[in-house]
XYZ file of C-alpha atoms in Angstrom:
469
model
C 0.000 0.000 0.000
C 1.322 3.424 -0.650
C 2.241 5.881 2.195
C -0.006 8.842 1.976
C 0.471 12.492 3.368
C -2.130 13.607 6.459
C -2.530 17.232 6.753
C -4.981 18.584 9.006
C -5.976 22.112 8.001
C -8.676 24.290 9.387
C -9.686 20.919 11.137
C -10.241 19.552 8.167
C -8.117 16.143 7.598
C -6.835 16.370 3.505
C -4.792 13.344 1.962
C -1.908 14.750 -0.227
C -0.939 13.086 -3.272
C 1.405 9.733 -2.594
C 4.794 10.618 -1.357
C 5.945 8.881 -4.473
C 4.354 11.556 -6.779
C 5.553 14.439 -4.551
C 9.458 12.955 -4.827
C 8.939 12.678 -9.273
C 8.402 16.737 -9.170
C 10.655 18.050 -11.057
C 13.042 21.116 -10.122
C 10.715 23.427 -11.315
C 8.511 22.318 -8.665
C 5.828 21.052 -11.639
C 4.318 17.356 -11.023
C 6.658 14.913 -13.751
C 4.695 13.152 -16.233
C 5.046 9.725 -17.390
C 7.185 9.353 -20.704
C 4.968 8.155 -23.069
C 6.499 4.888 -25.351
C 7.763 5.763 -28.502
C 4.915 4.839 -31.144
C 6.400 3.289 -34.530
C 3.351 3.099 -36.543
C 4.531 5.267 -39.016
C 7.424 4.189 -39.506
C 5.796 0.907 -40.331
C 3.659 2.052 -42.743
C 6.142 3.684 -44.589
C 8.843 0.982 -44.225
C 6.262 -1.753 -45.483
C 6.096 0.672 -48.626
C 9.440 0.411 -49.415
C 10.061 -2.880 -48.712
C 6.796 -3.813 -51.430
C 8.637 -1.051 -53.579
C 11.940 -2.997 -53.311
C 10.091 -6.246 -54.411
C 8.809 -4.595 -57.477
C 12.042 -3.076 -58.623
C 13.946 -6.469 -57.900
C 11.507 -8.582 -59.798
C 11.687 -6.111 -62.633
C 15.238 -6.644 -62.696
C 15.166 -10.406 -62.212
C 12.930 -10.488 -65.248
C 15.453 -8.159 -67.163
C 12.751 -5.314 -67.757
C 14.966 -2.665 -67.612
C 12.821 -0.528 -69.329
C 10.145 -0.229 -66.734
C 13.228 0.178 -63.961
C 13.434 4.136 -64.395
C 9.500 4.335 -63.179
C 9.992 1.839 -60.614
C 13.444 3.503 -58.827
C 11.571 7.095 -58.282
C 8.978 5.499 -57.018
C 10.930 3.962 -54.316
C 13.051 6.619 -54.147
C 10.133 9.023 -52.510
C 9.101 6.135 -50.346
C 12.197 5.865 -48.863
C 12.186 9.977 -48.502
C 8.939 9.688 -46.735
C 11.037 7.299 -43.691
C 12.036 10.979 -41.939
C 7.978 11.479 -41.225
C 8.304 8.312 -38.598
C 12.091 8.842 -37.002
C 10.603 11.636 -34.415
C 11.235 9.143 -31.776
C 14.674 8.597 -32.308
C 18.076 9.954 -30.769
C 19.499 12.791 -32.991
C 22.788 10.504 -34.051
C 20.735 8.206 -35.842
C 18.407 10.559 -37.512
C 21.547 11.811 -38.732
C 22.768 8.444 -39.682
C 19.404 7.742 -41.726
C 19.122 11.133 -43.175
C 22.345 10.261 -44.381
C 21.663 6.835 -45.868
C 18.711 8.268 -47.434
C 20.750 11.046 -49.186
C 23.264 8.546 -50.410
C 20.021 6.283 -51.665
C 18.663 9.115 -53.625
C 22.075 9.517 -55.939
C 22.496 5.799 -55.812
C 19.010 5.113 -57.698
C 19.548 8.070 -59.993
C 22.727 6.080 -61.174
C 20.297 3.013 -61.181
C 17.970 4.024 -63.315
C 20.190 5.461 -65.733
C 21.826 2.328 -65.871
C 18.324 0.985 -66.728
C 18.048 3.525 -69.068
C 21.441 2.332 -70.980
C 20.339 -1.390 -71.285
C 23.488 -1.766 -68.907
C 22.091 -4.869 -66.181
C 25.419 -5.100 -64.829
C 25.451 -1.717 -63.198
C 22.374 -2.040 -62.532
C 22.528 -5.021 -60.491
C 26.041 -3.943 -58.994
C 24.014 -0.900 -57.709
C 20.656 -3.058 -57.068
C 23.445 -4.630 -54.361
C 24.279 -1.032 -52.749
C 21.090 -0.309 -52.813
C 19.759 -3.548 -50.585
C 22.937 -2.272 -48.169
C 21.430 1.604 -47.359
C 18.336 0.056 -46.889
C 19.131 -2.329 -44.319
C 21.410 0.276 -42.867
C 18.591 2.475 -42.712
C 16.499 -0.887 -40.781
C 19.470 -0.678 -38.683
C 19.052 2.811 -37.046
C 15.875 2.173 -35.663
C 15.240 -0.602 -32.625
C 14.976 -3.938 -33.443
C 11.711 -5.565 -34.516
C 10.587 -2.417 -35.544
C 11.964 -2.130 -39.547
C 11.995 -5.572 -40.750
C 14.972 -5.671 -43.075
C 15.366 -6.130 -46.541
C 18.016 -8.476 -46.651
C 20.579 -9.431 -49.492
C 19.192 -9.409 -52.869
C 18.247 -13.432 -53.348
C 17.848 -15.085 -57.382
C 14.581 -15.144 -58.436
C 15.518 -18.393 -60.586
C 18.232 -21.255 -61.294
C 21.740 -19.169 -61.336
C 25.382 -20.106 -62.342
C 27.786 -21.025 -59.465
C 30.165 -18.609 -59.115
C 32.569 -21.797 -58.595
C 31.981 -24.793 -60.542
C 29.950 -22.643 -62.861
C 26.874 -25.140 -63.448
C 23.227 -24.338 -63.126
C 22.252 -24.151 -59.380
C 18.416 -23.812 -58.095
C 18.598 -21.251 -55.310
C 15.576 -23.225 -53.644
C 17.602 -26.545 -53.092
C 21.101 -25.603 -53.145
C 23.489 -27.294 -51.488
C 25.182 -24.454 -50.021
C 25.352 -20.064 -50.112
C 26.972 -17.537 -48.978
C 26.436 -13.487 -48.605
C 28.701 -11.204 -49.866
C 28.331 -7.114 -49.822
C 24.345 -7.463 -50.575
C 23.992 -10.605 -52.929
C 23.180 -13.963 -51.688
C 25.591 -16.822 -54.072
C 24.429 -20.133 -54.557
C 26.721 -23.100 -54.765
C 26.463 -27.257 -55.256
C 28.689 -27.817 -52.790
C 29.351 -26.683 -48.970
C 32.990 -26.800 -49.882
C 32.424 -24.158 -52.797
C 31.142 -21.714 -50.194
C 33.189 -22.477 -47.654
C 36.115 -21.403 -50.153
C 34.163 -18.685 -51.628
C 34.291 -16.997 -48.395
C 37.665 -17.333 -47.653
C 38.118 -15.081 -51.032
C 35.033 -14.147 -52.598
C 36.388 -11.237 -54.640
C 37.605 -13.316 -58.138
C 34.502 -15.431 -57.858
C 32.388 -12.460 -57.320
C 33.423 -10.834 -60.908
C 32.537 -14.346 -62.483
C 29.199 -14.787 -60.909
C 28.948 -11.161 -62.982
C 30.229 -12.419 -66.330
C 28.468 -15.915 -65.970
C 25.312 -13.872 -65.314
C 25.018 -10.707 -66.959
C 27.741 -11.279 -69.847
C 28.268 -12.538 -72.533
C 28.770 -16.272 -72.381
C 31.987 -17.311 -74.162
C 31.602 -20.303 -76.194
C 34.617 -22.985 -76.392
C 35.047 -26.006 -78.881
C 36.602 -29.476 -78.197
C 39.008 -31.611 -81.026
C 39.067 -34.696 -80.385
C 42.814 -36.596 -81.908
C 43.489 -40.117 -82.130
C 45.323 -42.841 -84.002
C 42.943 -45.641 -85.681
C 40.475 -46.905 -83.371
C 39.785 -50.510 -82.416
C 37.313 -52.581 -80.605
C 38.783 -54.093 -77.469
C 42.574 -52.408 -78.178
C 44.218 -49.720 -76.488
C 43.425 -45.905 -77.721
C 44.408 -42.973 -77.196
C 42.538 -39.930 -76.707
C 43.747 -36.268 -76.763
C 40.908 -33.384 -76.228
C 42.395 -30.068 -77.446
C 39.820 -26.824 -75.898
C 39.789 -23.503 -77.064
C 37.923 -20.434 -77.572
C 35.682 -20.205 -80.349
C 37.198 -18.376 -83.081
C 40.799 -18.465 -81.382
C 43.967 -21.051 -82.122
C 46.017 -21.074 -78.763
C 44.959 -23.707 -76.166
C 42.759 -23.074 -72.939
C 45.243 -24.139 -70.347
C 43.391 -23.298 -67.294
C 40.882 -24.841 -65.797
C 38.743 -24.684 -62.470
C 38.431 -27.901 -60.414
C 34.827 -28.816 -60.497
C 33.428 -31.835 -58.464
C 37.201 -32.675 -57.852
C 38.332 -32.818 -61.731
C 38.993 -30.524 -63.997
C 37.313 -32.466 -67.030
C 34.452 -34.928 -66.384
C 34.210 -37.406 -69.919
C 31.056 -38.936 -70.405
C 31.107 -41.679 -73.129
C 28.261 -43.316 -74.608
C 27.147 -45.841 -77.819
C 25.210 -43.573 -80.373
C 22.045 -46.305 -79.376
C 22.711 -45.366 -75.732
C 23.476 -48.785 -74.306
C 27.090 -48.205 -72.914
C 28.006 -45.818 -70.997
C 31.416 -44.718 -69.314
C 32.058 -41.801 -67.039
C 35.840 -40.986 -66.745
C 38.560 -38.262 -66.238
C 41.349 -37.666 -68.380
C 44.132 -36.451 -67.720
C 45.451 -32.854 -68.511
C 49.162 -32.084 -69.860
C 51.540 -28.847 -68.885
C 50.417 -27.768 -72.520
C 46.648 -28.073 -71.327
C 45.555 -30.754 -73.499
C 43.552 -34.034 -71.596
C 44.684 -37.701 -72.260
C 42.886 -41.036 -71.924
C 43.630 -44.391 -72.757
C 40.980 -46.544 -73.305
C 39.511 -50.092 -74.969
C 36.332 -49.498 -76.502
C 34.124 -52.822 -76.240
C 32.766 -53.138 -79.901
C 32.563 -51.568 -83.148
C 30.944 -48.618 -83.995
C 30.186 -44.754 -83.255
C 30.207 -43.321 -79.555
C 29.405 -39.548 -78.814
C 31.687 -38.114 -76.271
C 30.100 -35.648 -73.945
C 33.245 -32.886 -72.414
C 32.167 -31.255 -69.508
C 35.102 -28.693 -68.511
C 34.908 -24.966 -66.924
C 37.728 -23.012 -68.166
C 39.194 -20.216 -65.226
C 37.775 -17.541 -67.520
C 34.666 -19.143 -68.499
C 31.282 -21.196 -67.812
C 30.511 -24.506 -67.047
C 30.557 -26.197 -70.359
C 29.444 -29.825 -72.559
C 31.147 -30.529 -75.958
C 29.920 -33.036 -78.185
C 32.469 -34.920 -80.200
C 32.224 -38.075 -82.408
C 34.694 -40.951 -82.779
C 34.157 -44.407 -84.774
C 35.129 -47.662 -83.789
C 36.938 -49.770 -86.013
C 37.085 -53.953 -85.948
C 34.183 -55.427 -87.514
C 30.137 -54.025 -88.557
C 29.066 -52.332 -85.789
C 26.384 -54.815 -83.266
C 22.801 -53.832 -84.130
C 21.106 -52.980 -80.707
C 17.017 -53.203 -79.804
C 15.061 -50.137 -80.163
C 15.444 -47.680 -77.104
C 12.149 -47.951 -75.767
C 10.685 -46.546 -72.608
C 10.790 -48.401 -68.808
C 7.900 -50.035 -68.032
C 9.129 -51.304 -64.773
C 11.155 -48.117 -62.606
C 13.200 -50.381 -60.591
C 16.689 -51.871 -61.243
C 19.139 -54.539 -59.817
C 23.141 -53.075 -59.844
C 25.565 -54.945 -58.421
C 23.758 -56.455 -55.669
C 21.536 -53.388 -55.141
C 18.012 -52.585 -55.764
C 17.597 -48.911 -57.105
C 14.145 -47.360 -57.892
C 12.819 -44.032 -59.012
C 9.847 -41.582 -58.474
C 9.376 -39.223 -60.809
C 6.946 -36.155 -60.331
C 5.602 -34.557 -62.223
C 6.259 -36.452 -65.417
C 8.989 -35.509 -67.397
C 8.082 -32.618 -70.289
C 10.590 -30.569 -71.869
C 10.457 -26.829 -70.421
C 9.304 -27.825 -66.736
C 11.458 -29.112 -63.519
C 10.708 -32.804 -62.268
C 12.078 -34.266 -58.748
C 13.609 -37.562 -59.650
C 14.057 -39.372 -56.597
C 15.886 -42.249 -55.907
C 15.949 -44.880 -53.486
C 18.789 -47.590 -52.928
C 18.446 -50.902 -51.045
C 20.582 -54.144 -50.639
C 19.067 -57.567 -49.329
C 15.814 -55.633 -49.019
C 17.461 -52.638 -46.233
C 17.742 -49.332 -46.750
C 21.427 -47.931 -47.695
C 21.540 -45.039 -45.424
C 25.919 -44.405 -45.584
C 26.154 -43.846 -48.983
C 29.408 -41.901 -50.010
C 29.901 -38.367 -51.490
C 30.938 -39.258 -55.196
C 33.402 -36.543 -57.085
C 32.119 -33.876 -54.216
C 28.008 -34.453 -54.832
C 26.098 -37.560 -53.309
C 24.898 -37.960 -56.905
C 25.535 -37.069 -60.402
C 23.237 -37.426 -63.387
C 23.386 -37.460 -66.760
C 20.953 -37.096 -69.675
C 21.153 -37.823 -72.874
C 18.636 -37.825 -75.602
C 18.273 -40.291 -78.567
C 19.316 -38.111 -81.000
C 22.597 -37.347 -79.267
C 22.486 -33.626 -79.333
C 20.600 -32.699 -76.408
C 22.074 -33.456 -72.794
C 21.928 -32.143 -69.181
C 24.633 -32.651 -66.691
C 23.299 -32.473 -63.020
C 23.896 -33.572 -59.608
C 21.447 -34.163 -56.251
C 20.018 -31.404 -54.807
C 19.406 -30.757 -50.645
C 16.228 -30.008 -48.997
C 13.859 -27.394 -49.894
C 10.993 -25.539 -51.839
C 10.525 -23.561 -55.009
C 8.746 -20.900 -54.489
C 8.673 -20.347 -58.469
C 7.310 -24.063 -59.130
C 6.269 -25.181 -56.238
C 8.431 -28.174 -56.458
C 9.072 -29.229 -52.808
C 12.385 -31.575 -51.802
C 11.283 -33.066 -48.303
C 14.385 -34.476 -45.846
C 12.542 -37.610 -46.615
C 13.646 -37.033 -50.821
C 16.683 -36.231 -49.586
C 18.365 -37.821 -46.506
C 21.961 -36.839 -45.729
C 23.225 -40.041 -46.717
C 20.999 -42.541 -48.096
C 18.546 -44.222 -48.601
C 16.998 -41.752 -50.467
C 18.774 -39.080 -53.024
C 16.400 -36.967 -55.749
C 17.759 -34.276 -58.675
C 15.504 -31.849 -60.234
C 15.521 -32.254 -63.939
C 14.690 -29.600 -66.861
C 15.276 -31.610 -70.124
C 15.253 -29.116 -73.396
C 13.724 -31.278 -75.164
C 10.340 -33.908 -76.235
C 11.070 -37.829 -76.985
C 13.440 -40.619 -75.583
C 16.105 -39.561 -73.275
C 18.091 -41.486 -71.363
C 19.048 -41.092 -67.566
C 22.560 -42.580 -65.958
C 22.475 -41.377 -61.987
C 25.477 -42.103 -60.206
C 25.908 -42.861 -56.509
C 28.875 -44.280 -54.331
C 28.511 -47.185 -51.491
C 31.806 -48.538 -49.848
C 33.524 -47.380 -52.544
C 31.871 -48.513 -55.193
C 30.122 -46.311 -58.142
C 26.500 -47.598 -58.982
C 25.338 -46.689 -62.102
C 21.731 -46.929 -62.979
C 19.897 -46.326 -65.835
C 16.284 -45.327 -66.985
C 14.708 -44.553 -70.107
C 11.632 -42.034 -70.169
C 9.264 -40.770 -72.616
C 9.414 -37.128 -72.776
C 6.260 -34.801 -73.491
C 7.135 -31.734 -75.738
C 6.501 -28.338 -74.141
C 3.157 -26.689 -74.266
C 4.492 -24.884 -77.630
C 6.466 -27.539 -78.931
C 9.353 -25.283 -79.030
C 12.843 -26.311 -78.210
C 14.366 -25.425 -75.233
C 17.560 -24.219 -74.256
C 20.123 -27.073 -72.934
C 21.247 -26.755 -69.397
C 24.479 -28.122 -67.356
């Protein structure tokens, strides 16, 4: 219970306010009032404008309409102005620090939209990054939980690692790192690990792999006469398109710096192996063939200056008429004995060229689940495939847990368990018709290979797609 004064006054008996009160006066003599708490509506509002604002002008550049970027910057721009009308709460230092951010904003989205303006997308995402920076430094000034912030600018869809230089889906990558307001996407924990330790060179090719010009390189193929079941040996020469001297450099990708896939032209051999590369920069391999007859040779190499990339090359077989195989014809039945282990697959949706499937696989031996499988070449799987007509291929590898926000594809732990049984790759083939689909795991170490044949629908259009690796 509060103490209370007595007075008695004209023998009258008066309670004074509660000692308590009369103590809070202030030196003035005047009764203190109670402080009220600072209210951050507005600043709310006006933050969840520019955050919706932000959206808009990443999506626009995400989608590469730079035209409509000049409209969208201003607009944000005045949004971002309008944060002073909600700061009234806070300390003078960091109203100066905001009004500061904001004035450094406003020139920073003038040189953005010009950008825009100059069909230039890689100044305008270099300052899209800035840009996500002030605005979370802005976030920053004001208590927490009150500006949510806007965080590193994230892909919108499948990118190119900045390492290994292959197609990555944001939604199920293996690893990422961020990096002065961009989020990077990698296939491989190691790859971001390393990236951070100096993310500087791989930062510029994330830029050309991106928003340049993709170089294009070209693969000879040399060897002496060619027999069935003899020795041979291969030499793989890489260069530039349209230049003569030799690409001698090359980026290690899934622990090799050229992955050789080798298959029949009716797609019923297959070989995946690594040659070797010389001081001059050209790959060897010896190797015996096992019959007559034409094999397509699929070079998958990522120069230090360039992207991930898949040759095609041809070489004949020599020693007889080449052996007439069946028909490749579709799998009726989607599970497989290798080696002593039984290997199915789910596929959903069904495969059609254009659209991303899960392919999910599941490995057992004497009827128990294999849950210790082993990475293979850095990835706990790698895929390959091929279509009938040789010309269209995807190179890909299994993909962690996680959603797609742009598909609504969904990878569940279950799809994807850390190390077995289960093990699923998304799958965009270019491409209608006959493919077929070599995945690759490791057990004790031993390399399963397994492979399917699907029936692909045609897109929507029946155009062609664009091959990815």
């Amino acid at each position: 219970m509060k103490q209370l004064n007595l007075l008695l006054l004209g023998g009258a008996l008066l309670v004074a306010a509660p000692i308590e009160a009369q103590e809070a006066q202030n030196q003035s003599g005047e009764p203190a009032t109670k402080q009220a708490a600072p209210d951050w509506k507005s600043a709310r509002d006006n933050w969840k404008l520019v955050r919706d604002l932000s959206d808009e002008l990443d999506d626009l550049i995400a989608s590469r309409q730079l035209g409509k970027v000049h409209d969208a910057s201003l607009n944000l721009r005045d949004a971002v102005r309008d944060v002073r009308l909600g700061w009234h709460d806070l300390e003078s230092q960091k109203r100066n620090a905001v009004d500061g951010a904001i004035r450094r904003l406003d020139g920073l989205l003038d040189t953005l939209h010009e950008s825009a303006d100059h069909n230039d997308l890689r100044s305008v995402v270099k300052n899209q990054r800035t840009l996500h920076v002030l605005l979370d430094q802005i976030a920053g000034q004001f208590p927490s939980n009150v500006l949510q912030p806007i965080g590193p600018v994230v892909a919108k869809s499948s990118v190119k690692d900045p390492f290994c230089r292959m197609t990555v889906d944001p939604s199920t990558a293996a690893a990422k790192a961020v990096h002065n307001g961009q989020t990077y996407y990698f296939c491989a924990a190691s790859e971001a690990k390393d990236f951070k330790k100096n993310p500087t060179p791989y930062v510029a090719l994330y830029d050309e792999l991106n928003f340049g010009k993709p170089k294009l390189f070209t693969v000879d193929v040399n060897s002496a006469r060619i027999k069935a079941g003899q020795p041979a040996t291969l030499a793989f020469a890489i260069r530039e398109a349209g230049k003569s001297p030799l690409v001698n450099k090359f980026q290690l990708v899934h622990d090799k710096y050229l992955h050789l896939i080798m298959v029949s032209d009716d797609l019923s051999w297959f070989a995946h192996e690594h040659p070797q590369m010389a001081r001059d920069g050209r790959f060897y391999l010896k190797w015996k063939f096992p019959r007559p007859g034409r094999y397509w040779l699929y070079s998958d190499f990522t120069p230090a200056t360039g992207s991930n990339t898949v040759a095609r090359s041809e070489v004949r077989v020599e020693g007889g008429p080449a052996k007439t195989m069946p028909r490749l014809v579709p799998d009726k039945t989607l599970t497989k004995s290798v080696n002593g282990y039984q290997i199915s697959v789910q596929v959903k949706p069904n495969l059609q060229a254009g659209k991303q499937s899960l392919l999910t696989y599941r490995i057992t031996k004497n009827g128990r689940p294999v849950s210790d499988l082993q990475p293979y070449l850095a990835a706990m799987g790698h895929m390959m495939a091929i279509h009938q007509n040789g010309r269209d291929v995807v190179h890909t590898h299994a993909v962690s847990p996680g959603a797609d926000p742009m598909t609504g594809l969904e990878v569940t732990p279950d799809m994807a368990s850390a190390s077995g049984p289960t093990v699923t790759y998304k799958l965009e083939l270019p491409s209608g018709g006959v493919y077929r689909i070599w995945a690759q795991f490791q057990h004790q170490g031993q390399v399963l290979t397994v492979p399917f044949t699907f029936s692909v629908k045609p897109n929507a259009s029946g155009d062609k797609m664009k091959s990815k690796t």
